[in-house]
Coordinates of C-alpha atoms in Angstrom, one line a residue:
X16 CA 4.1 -23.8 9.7
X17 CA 2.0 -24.5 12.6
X18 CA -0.8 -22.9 14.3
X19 CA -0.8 -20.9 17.4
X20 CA -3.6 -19.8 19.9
X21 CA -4.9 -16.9 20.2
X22 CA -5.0 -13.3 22.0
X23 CA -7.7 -10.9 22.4
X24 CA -7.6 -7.0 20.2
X25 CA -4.9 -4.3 21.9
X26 CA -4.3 -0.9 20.4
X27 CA -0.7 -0.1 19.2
X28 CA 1.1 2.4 20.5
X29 CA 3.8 5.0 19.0
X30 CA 7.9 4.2 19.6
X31 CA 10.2 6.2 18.0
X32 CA 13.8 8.0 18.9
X33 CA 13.8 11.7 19.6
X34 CA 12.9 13.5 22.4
X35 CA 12.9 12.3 25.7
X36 CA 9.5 10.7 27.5
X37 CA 8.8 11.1 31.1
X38 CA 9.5 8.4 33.5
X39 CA 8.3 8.0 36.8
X40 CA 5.6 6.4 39.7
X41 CA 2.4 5.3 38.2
X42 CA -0.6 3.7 40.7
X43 CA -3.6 1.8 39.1
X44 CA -6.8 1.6 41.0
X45 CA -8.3 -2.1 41.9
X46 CA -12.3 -2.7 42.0
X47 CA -13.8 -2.2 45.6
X48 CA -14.0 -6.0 45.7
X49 CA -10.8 -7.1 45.0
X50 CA -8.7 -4.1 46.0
X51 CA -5.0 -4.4 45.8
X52 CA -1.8 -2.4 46.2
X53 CA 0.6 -3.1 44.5
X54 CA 4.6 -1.8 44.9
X55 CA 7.5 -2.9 43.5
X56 CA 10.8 -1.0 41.4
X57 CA 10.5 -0.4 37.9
X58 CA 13.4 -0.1 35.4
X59 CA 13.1 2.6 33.2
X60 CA 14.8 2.9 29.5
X61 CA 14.2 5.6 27.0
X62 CA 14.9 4.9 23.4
X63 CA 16.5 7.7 22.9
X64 CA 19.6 8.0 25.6
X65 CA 19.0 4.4 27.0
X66 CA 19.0 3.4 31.0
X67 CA 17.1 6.3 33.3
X68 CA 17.6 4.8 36.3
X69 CA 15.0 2.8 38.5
X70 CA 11.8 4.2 39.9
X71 CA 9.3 3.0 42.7
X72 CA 5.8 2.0 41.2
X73 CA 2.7 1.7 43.5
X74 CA -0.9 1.4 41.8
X75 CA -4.3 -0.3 42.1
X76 CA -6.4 -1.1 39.2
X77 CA -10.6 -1.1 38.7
X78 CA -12.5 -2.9 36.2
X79 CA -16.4 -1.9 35.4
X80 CA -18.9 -3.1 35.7
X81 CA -18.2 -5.5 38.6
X82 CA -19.5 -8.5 38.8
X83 CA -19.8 -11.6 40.6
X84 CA -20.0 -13.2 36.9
X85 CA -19.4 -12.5 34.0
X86 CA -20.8 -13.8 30.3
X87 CA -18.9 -14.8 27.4
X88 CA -19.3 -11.8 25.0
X89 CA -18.8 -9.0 28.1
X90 CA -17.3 -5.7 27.2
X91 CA -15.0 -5.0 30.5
X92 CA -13.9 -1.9 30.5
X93 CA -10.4 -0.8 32.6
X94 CA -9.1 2.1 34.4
X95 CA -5.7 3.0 35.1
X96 CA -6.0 6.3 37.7
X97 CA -2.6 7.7 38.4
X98 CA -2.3 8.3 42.9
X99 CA 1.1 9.3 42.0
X100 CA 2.2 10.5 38.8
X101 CA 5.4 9.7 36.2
X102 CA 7.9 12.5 36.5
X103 CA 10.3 14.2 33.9
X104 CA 13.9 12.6 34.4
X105 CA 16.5 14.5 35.6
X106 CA 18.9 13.6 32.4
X107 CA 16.2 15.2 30.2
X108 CA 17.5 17.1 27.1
X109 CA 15.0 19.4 27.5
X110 CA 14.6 21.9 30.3
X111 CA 10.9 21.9 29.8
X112 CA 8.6 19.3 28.6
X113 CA 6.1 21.4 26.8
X114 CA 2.5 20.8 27.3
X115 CA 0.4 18.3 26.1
X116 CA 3.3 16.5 24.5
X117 CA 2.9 13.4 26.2
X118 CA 0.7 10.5 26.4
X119 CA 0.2 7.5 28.7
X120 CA 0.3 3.7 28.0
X121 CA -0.3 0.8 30.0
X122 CA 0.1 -2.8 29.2
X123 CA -2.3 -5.4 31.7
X124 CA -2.3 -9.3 31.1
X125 CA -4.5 -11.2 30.4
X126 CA -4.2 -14.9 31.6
X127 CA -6.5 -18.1 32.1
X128 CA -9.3 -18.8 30.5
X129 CA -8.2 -15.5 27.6
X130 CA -4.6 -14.7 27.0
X131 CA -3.9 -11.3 25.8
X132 CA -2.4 -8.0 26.5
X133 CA -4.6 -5.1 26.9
X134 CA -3.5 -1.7 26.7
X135 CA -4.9 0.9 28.8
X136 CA -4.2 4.8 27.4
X137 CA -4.9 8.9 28.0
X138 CA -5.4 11.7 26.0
X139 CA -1.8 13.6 25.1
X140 CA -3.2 16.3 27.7
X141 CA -0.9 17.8 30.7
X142 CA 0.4 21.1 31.9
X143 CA 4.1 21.6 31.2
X144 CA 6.8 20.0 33.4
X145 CA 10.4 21.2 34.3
X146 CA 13.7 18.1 34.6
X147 CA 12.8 16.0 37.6
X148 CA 8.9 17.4 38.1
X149 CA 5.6 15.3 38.0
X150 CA 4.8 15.1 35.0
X151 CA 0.5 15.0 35.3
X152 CA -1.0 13.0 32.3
X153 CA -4.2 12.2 32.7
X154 CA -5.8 8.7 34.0
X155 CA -5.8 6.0 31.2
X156 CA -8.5 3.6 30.4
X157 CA -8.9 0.4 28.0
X158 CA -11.3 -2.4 26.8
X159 CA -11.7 -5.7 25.9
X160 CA -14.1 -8.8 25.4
X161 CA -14.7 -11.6 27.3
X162 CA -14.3 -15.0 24.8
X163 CA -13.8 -17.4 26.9
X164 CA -15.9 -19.4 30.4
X165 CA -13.5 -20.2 32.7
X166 CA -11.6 -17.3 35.7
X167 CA -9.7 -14.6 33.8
X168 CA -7.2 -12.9 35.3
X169 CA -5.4 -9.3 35.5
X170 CA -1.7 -8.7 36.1
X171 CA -0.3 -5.5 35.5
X172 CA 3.4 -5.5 32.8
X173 CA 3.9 -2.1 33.1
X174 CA 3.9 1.6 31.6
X175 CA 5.2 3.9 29.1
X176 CA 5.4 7.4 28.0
X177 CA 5.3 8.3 24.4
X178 CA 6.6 11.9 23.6
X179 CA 6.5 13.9 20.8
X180 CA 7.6 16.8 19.4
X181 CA 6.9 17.8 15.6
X182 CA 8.2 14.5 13.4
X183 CA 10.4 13.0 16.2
X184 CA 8.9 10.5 19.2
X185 CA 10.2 9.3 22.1
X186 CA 9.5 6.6 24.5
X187 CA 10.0 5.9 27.7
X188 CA 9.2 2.3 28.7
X189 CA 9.0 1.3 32.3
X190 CA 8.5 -2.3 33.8
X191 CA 9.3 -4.6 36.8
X192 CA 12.9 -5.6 37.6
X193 CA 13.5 -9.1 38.0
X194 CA 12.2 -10.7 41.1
X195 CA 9.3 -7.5 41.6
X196 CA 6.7 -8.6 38.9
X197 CA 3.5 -7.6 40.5
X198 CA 0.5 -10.4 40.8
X199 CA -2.7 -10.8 40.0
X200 CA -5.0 -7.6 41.0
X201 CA -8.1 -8.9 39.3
X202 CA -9.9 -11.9 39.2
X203 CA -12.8 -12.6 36.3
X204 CA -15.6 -15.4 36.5
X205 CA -17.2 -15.9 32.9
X206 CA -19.9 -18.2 32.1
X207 CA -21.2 -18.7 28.4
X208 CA -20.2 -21.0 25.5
X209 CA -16.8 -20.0 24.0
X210 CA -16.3 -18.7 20.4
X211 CA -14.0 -20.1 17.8
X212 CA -10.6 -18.7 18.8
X213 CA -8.9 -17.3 15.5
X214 CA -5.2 -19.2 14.7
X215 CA -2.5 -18.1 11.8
X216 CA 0.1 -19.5 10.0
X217 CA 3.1 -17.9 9.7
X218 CA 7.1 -18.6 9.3
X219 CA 9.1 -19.2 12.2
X220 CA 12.1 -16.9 11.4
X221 CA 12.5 -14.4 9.0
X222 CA 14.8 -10.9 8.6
X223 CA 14.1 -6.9 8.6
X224 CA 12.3 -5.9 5.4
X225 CA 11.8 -8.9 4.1
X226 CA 8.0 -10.1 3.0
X227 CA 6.2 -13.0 4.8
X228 CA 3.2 -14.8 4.5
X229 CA 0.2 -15.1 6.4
X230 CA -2.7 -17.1 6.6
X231 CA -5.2 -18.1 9.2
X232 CA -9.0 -19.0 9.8
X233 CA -11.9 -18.5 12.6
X234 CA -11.7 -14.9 12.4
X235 CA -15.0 -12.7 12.2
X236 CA -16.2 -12.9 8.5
X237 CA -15.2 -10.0 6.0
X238 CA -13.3 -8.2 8.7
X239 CA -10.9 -5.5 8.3
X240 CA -7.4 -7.3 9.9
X241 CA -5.5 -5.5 12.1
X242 CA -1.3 -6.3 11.8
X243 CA 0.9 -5.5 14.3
X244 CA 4.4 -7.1 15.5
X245 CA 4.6 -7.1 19.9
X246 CA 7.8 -8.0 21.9
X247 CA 8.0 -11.2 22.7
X248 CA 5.8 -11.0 26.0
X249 CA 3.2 -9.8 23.9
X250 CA 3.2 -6.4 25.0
X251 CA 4.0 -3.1 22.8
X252 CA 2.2 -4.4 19.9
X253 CA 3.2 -1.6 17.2
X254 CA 2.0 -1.7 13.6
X255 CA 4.5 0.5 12.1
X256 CA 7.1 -2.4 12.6
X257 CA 5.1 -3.6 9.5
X258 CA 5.9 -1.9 6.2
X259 CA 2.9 -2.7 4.7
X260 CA 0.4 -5.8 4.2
X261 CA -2.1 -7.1 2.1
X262 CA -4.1 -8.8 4.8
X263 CA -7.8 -10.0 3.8
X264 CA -10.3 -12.0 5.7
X265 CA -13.5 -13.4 3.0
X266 CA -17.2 -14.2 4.0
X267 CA -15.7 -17.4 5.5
X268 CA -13.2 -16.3 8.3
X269 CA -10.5 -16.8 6.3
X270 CA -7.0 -14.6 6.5
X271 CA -4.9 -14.4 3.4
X272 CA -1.9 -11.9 2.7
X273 CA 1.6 -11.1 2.7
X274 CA 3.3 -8.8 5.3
X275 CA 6.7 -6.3 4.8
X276 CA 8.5 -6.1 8.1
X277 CA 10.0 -2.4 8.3
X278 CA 13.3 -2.4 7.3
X279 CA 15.1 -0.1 10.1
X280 CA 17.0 -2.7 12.5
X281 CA 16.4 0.3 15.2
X282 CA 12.9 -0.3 14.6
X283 CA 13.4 -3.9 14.8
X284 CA 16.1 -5.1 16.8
X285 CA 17.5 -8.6 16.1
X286 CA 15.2 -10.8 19.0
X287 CA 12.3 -12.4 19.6
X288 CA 8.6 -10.9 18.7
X289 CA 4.6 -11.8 18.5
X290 CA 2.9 -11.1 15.0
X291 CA -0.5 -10.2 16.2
X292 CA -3.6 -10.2 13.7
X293 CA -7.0 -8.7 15.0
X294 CA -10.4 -8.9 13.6
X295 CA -11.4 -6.3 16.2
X296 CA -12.7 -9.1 18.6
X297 CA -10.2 -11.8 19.3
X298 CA -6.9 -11.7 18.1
X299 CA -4.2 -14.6 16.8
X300 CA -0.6 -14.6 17.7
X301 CA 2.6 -16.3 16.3
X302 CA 6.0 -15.8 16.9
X303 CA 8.5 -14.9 15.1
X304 CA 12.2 -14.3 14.7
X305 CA 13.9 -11.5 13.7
X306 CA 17.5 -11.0 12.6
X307 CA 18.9 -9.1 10.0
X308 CA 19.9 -10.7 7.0
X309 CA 23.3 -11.9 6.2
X310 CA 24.2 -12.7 2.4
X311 CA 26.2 -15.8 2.1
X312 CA 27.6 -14.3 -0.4
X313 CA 31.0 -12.3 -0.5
X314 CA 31.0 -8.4 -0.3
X315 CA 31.4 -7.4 -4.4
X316 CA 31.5 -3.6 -5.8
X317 CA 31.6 -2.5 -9.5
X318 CA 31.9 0.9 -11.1
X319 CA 30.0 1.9 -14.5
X320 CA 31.9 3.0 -16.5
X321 CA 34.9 2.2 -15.3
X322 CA 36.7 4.5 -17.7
X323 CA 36.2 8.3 -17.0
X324 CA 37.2 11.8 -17.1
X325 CA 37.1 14.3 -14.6
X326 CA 33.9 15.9 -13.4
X327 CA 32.2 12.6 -14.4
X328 CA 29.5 10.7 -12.5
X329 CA 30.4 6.9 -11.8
X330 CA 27.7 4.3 -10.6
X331 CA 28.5 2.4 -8.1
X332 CA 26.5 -1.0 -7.0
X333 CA 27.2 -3.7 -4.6
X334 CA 26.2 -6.9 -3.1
X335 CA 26.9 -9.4 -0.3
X336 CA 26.6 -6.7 2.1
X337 CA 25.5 -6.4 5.7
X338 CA 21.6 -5.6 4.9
X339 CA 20.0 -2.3 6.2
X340 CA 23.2 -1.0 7.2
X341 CA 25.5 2.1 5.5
X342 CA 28.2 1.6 3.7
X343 CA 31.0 4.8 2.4
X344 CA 32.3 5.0 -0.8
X345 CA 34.9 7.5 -2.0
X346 CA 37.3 7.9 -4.9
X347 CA 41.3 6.9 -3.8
X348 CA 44.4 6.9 -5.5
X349 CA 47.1 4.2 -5.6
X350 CA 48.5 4.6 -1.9
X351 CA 44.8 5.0 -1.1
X352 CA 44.6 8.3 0.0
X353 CA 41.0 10.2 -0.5
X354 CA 40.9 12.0 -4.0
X355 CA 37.3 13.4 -3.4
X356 CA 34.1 13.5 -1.2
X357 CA 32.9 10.1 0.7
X358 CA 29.3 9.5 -0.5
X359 CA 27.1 7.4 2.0
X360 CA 24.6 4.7 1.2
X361 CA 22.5 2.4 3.0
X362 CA 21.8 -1.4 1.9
X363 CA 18.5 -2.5 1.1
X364 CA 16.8 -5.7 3.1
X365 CA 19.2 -8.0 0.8
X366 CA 22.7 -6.5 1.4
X367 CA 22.3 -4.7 -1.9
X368 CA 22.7 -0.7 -2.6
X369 CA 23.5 1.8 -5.4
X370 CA 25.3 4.9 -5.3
X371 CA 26.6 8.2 -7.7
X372 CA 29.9 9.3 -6.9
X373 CA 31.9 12.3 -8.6
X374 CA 35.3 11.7 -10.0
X375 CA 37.3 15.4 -9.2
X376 CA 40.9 14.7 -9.5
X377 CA 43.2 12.7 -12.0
X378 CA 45.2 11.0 -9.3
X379 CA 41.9 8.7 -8.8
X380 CA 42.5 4.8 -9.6
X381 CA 40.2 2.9 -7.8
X382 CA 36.4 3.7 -5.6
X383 CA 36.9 2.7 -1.8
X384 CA 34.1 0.9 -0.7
X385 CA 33.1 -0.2 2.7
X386 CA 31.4 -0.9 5.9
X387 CA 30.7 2.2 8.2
X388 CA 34.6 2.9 8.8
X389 CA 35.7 -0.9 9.2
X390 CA 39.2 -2.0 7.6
X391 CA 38.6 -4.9 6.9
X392 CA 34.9 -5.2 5.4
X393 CA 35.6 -3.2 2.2
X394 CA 36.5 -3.9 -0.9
X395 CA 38.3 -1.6 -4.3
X396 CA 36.8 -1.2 -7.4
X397 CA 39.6 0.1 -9.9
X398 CA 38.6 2.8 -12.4
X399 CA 40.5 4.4 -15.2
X400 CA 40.6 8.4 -15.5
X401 CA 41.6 10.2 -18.3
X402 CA 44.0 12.8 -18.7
X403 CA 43.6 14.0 -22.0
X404 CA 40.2 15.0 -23.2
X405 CA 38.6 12.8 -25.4
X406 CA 38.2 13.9 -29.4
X407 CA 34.9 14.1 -31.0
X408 CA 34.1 12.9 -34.4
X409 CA 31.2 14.2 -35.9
X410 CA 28.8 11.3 -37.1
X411 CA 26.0 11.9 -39.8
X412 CA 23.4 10.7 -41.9
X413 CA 20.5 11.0 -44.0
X414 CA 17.2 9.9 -44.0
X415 CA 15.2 10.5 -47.4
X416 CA 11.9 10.4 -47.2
X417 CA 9.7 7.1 -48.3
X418 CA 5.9 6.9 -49.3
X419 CA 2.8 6.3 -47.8
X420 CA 1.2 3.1 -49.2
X421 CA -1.2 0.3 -48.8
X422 CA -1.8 -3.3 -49.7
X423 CA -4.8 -5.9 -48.8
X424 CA -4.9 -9.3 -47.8
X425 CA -7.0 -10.1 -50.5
X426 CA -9.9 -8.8 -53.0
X427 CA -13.4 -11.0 -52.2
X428 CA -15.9 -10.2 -49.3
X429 CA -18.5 -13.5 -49.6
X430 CA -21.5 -13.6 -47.3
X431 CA -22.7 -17.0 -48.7
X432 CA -26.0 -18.0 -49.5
X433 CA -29.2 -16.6 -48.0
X434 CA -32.6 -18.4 -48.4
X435 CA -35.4 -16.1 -48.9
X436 CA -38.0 -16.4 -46.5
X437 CA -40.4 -13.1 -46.6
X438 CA -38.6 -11.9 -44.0
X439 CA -35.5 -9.2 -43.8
X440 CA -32.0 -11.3 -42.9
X441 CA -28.6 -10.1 -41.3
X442 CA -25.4 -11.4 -42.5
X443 CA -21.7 -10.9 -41.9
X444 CA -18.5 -11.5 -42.9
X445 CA -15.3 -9.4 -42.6
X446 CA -12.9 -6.7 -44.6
X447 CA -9.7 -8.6 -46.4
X448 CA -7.2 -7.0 -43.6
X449 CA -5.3 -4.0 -45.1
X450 CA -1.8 -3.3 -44.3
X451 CA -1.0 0.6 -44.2
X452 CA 2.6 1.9 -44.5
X453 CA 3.8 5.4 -43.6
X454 CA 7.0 6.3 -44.4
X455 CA 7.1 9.8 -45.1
X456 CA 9.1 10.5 -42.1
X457 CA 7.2 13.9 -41.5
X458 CA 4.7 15.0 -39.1
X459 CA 1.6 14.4 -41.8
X460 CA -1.8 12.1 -40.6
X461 CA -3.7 10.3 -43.2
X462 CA -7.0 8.7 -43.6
X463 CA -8.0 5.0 -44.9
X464 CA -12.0 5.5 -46.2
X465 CA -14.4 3.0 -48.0
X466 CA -17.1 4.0 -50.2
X467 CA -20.0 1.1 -51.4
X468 CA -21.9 0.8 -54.5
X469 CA -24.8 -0.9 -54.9
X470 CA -25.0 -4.7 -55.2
X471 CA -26.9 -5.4 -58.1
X472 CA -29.0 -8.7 -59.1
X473 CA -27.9 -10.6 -62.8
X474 CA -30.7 -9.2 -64.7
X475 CA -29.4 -5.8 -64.4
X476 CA -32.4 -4.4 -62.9
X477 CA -32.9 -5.5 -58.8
X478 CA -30.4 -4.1 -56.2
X479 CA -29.6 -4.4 -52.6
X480 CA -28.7 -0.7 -51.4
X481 CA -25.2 0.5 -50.5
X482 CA -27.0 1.2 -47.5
X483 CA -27.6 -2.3 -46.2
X484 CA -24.2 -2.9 -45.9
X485 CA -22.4 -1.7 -42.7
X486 CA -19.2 -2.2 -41.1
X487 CA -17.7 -2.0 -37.3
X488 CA -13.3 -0.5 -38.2
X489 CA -11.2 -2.2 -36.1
X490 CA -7.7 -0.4 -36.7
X491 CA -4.2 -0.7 -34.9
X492 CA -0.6 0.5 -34.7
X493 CA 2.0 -2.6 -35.1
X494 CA 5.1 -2.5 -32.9
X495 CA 7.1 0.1 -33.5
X496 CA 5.0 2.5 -34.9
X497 CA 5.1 6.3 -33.6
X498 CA 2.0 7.0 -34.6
X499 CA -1.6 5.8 -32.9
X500 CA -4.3 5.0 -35.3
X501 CA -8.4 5.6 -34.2
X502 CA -11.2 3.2 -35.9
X503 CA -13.4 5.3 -37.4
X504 CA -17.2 5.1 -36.8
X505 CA -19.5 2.0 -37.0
X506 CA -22.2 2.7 -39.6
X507 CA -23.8 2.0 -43.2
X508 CA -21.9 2.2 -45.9
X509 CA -23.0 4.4 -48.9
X510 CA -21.2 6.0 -51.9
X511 CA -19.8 9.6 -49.9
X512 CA -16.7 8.2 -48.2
X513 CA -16.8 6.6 -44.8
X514 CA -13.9 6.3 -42.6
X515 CA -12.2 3.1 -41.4
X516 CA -9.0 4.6 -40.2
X517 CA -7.2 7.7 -39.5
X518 CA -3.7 9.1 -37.6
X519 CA -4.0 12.6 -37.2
X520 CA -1.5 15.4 -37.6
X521 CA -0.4 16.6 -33.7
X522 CA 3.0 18.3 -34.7
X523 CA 5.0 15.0 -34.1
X524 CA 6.7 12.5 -36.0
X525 CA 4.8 10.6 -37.7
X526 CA 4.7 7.2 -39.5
X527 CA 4.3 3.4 -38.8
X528 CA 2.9 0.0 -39.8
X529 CA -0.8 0.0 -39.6
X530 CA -3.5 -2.8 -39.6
X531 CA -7.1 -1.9 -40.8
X532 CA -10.0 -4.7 -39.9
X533 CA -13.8 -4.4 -39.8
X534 CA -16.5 -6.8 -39.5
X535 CA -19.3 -6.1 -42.2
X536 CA -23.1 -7.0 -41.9
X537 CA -25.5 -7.1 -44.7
X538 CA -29.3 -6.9 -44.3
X539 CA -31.3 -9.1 -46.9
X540 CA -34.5 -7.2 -48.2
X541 CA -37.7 -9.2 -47.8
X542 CA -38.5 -9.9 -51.3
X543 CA -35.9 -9.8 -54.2
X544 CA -35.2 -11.4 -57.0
X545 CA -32.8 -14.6 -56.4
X546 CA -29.1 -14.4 -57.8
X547 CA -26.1 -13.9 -56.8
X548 CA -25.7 -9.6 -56.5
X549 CA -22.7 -8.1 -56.8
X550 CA -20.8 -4.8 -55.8
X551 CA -17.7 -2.4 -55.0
X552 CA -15.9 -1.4 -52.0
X553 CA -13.2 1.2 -52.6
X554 CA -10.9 1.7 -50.4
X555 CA -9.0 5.1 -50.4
X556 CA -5.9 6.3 -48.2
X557 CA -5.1 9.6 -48.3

């Protein structure tokens, strides 16, 4: 991987198929200084019905404020004011293009001492318009920063309208033909020291729906990246060509982050494209090629199960198919004539795909699986149907019922030696780990409780309370268990009961292999009478 220079921030615009956009004349207006008219024949191409003929363009364009020169951090603003405006083509499907259903977008570059695309835009705000009518959306405007010393300049690339209606868009895209690419209408003298231009790293060629990853540096600290994927002029910069992205920049101006390309080839024709990455400021650009992906692989198909009666469900997967595309699968029988209802699929970014498909008819020997309605891409997956139904046996047993139990690691709890010293000590150690078994097989909870006596000195006489002793459960359910088990509460111990563990009763089944733990402190009394003291813990499950 390499890295690339840089482009300045655009805004994305909407392109989608539906309903058709309007086409037409558009006219930008040129600052007083450097006033320029500009005509030449544009091409027009909606993405919906293709080729709508070619159109004469005349505009000027105005840039504010005007200067003599400019300063490296500069907010230029641009305006796009329509003299004559886009009209509705004649081949539109629609008699009337409802108001405010359309909006304005215009692409100017950016070249010299700053290369980038700036797009120039207008509310989605115009009366209706009848076939072959203007179509009168409103003036557009757009802005950018100046990065850069050094003469920028301002060519115009061209238009579109984006249309929609409801869930479907449509977009009209109109630019130069060949030999009619309009010139320079503005001219920009900037002075200043330039910033860091932001670069990334990215691969060279990759395939629709497939993940890439980015990386890059110089880009404004912690800023929020902005992804999008242009043509490969660097115009039409849309983020919805992107899936999705995990795109980061940290305190240092660094980008990190993976990328999904959409996976619709309409969205992303095989070509050539521009990832674009924004901090808001500057952007970075890399290119990128796009095809769809090919598996080397050879087109396979099973069935599961392969053996079936009628009215059953068979899954069918495949591999080593054309990626992102549809593929038909129906049930045939031996002189491959249709024995029930085609089910389509479409392959995911990989040439793979999974489909249900109802066997209706006993005549079925094999699924028919293939490309679109090609001959030759497909491939038969034989299946067996039978024609007797199949005989049940009924199968039976019985569980008895077992015990609930429990046994312990072992039966000493030793918290060593403590030197008296007139002051109050804290000691632990920990419970011998006890193992609990449930199996009753019934919907019953139990508890696990410990109750304390008193540790009592060798002369019969001195004690350390019950009560100095406490203990922290620690309980859990070993695999395979259908039961979860709660610690009971942290706390002194005393003679009444305290609980370690517990599974309660919720109307389930209930039973399992359970571990009981706890860590046990002991709090020394100031002054005692030396010896070793001894007690009882009782553990009780019930």
């Amino acid at each position: 991987m390499v890295f690339r220079r840089t482009f300045r921030s655009r805004a994305a615009a909407a392109l989608a198929t539906g309903t058709l956009a309007a086409t037409g004349l558009v006219v930008l207006a040129a600052p007083a200084a450097q006033a320029t008219v500009v005509e030449y024949t544009s091409e027009c191409v909606n993405d919906f019905i293709g080729s709508v003929g070619e159109v004469p363009s005349k505009y000027d364009v105005t840039v504010s404020p005007v200067k003599d020169t400019y300063t490296v951090g500069d907010q230029v603003t641009v305006d796009w004011k329509w003299l004559t405006y886009p009209k509705v083509p004649d081949r539109s499907p629609l008699e009337t293009l409802p108001e405010n259903s359309t909006q304005p977008f215009g692409d100017i570059a950016l070249a010299g001492a700053q290369v980038d695309t700036v797009q120039v835009s207008g509310p989605q705000e115009h009366p209706a318009a009848n076939r072959g009518e203007p179509l009168m959306v409103p003036d557009m405007t757009g802005t950018f920063t100046l990065t850069g010393p050094g003469a920028v300049t301002l060519t115009p690339k061209g238009y579109k309208t984006v249309t929609t209606l409801g869930a479907i868009k449509s977009a009209t895209a109109c630019g130069p033909v060949a030999g009619q690419e309009p010139g320079v209408v503005v001219t920009l003298n900037v002075e200043g020291a330039p910033t860091p231009d932001p670069v990334i790293s990215a691969p060279a060629e990759t395939h629709t729906g497939w993940e890439i990853d980015l990386t890059g540096s110089n880009f404004a600290p912690n800023a929020t990246p902005q992804l999008s994927l242009c043509n490969g002029d660097g115009t039409n910069c849309l983020p919805e060509r992107f899936a999705s992205n995990t795109l980061a920049v940290d305190g240092e101006g660094k980008l990190t982050g993976k990328a999904t390309l959409a996976p619709s080839p309409f969205q992303i024709p095989d070509g050539a494209y521009v990832i674009r990455v924004s901090d808001g400021l500057k952007a970075a650009l890399s290119p990128l090629i796009v095809t769809r992906y090919v598996s080397p692989d050879p087109r396979v198909a099973t069935a599961t199960p392969d053996v079936v009666g009628v009215g059953d469900t068979v899954t069918v997967t495949g591999s080593g198919w054309n990626a992102v595309g549809n593929v038909n699968i129906v049930p045939v029988a031996a002189d491959g004539s249709l024995t029930g209802s085609t089910v389509s699929a479409f392959t995911d970014p990989f040439g793979k795909f999974t489909a249900q498909v109802a066997v209706t008819d006993t005549s079925t020997t094999q699924i028919r699986v293939r490309e679109g309605i090609s001959s030759t891409k497909r491939v038969f997956v034989p299946i067996t149907v039978r024609t007797t139904p199949p005989l049940p046996q009924d199968v039976s047993a019985n569980l008895a019922a077992g015990s609930l139990s429990m046994s312990q690691a072992g039966d000493g709890i030793d918290f060593g030696t403590v030197q008296l010293n007139g002051e109050a000590q804290t000691v632990t150690s920990s419970l011998n780990q006890v193992t609990v078994l449930d199996a009753r097989g019934g919907n019953l909870g139990w508890t696990l409780t410990g109750s304390m006596t008193d540790l009592v000195a060798p002369n019969g006489t001195d004690k350390i309370p019950a009560g100095n002793l406490a203990w922290t459960p620690s309980c859990a359910a070993l695999p395979g268990s259908l039961s979860t088990v709660a610690n009971g509460t942290p706390g002194p111990l005393a003679s009444a009961a305290s609980t370690l563990c517990s599974v309660g009763a919720d109307g389930s089944t209930s039973g399992g292999r359970f571990t009981a733990d706890a860590e046990i402190t002991l709090t020394t009394p100031e002054f005692a009478a030396s010896g070793a003291y001894t007690g009882t813990l009782t553990l009780t499950l019930i």
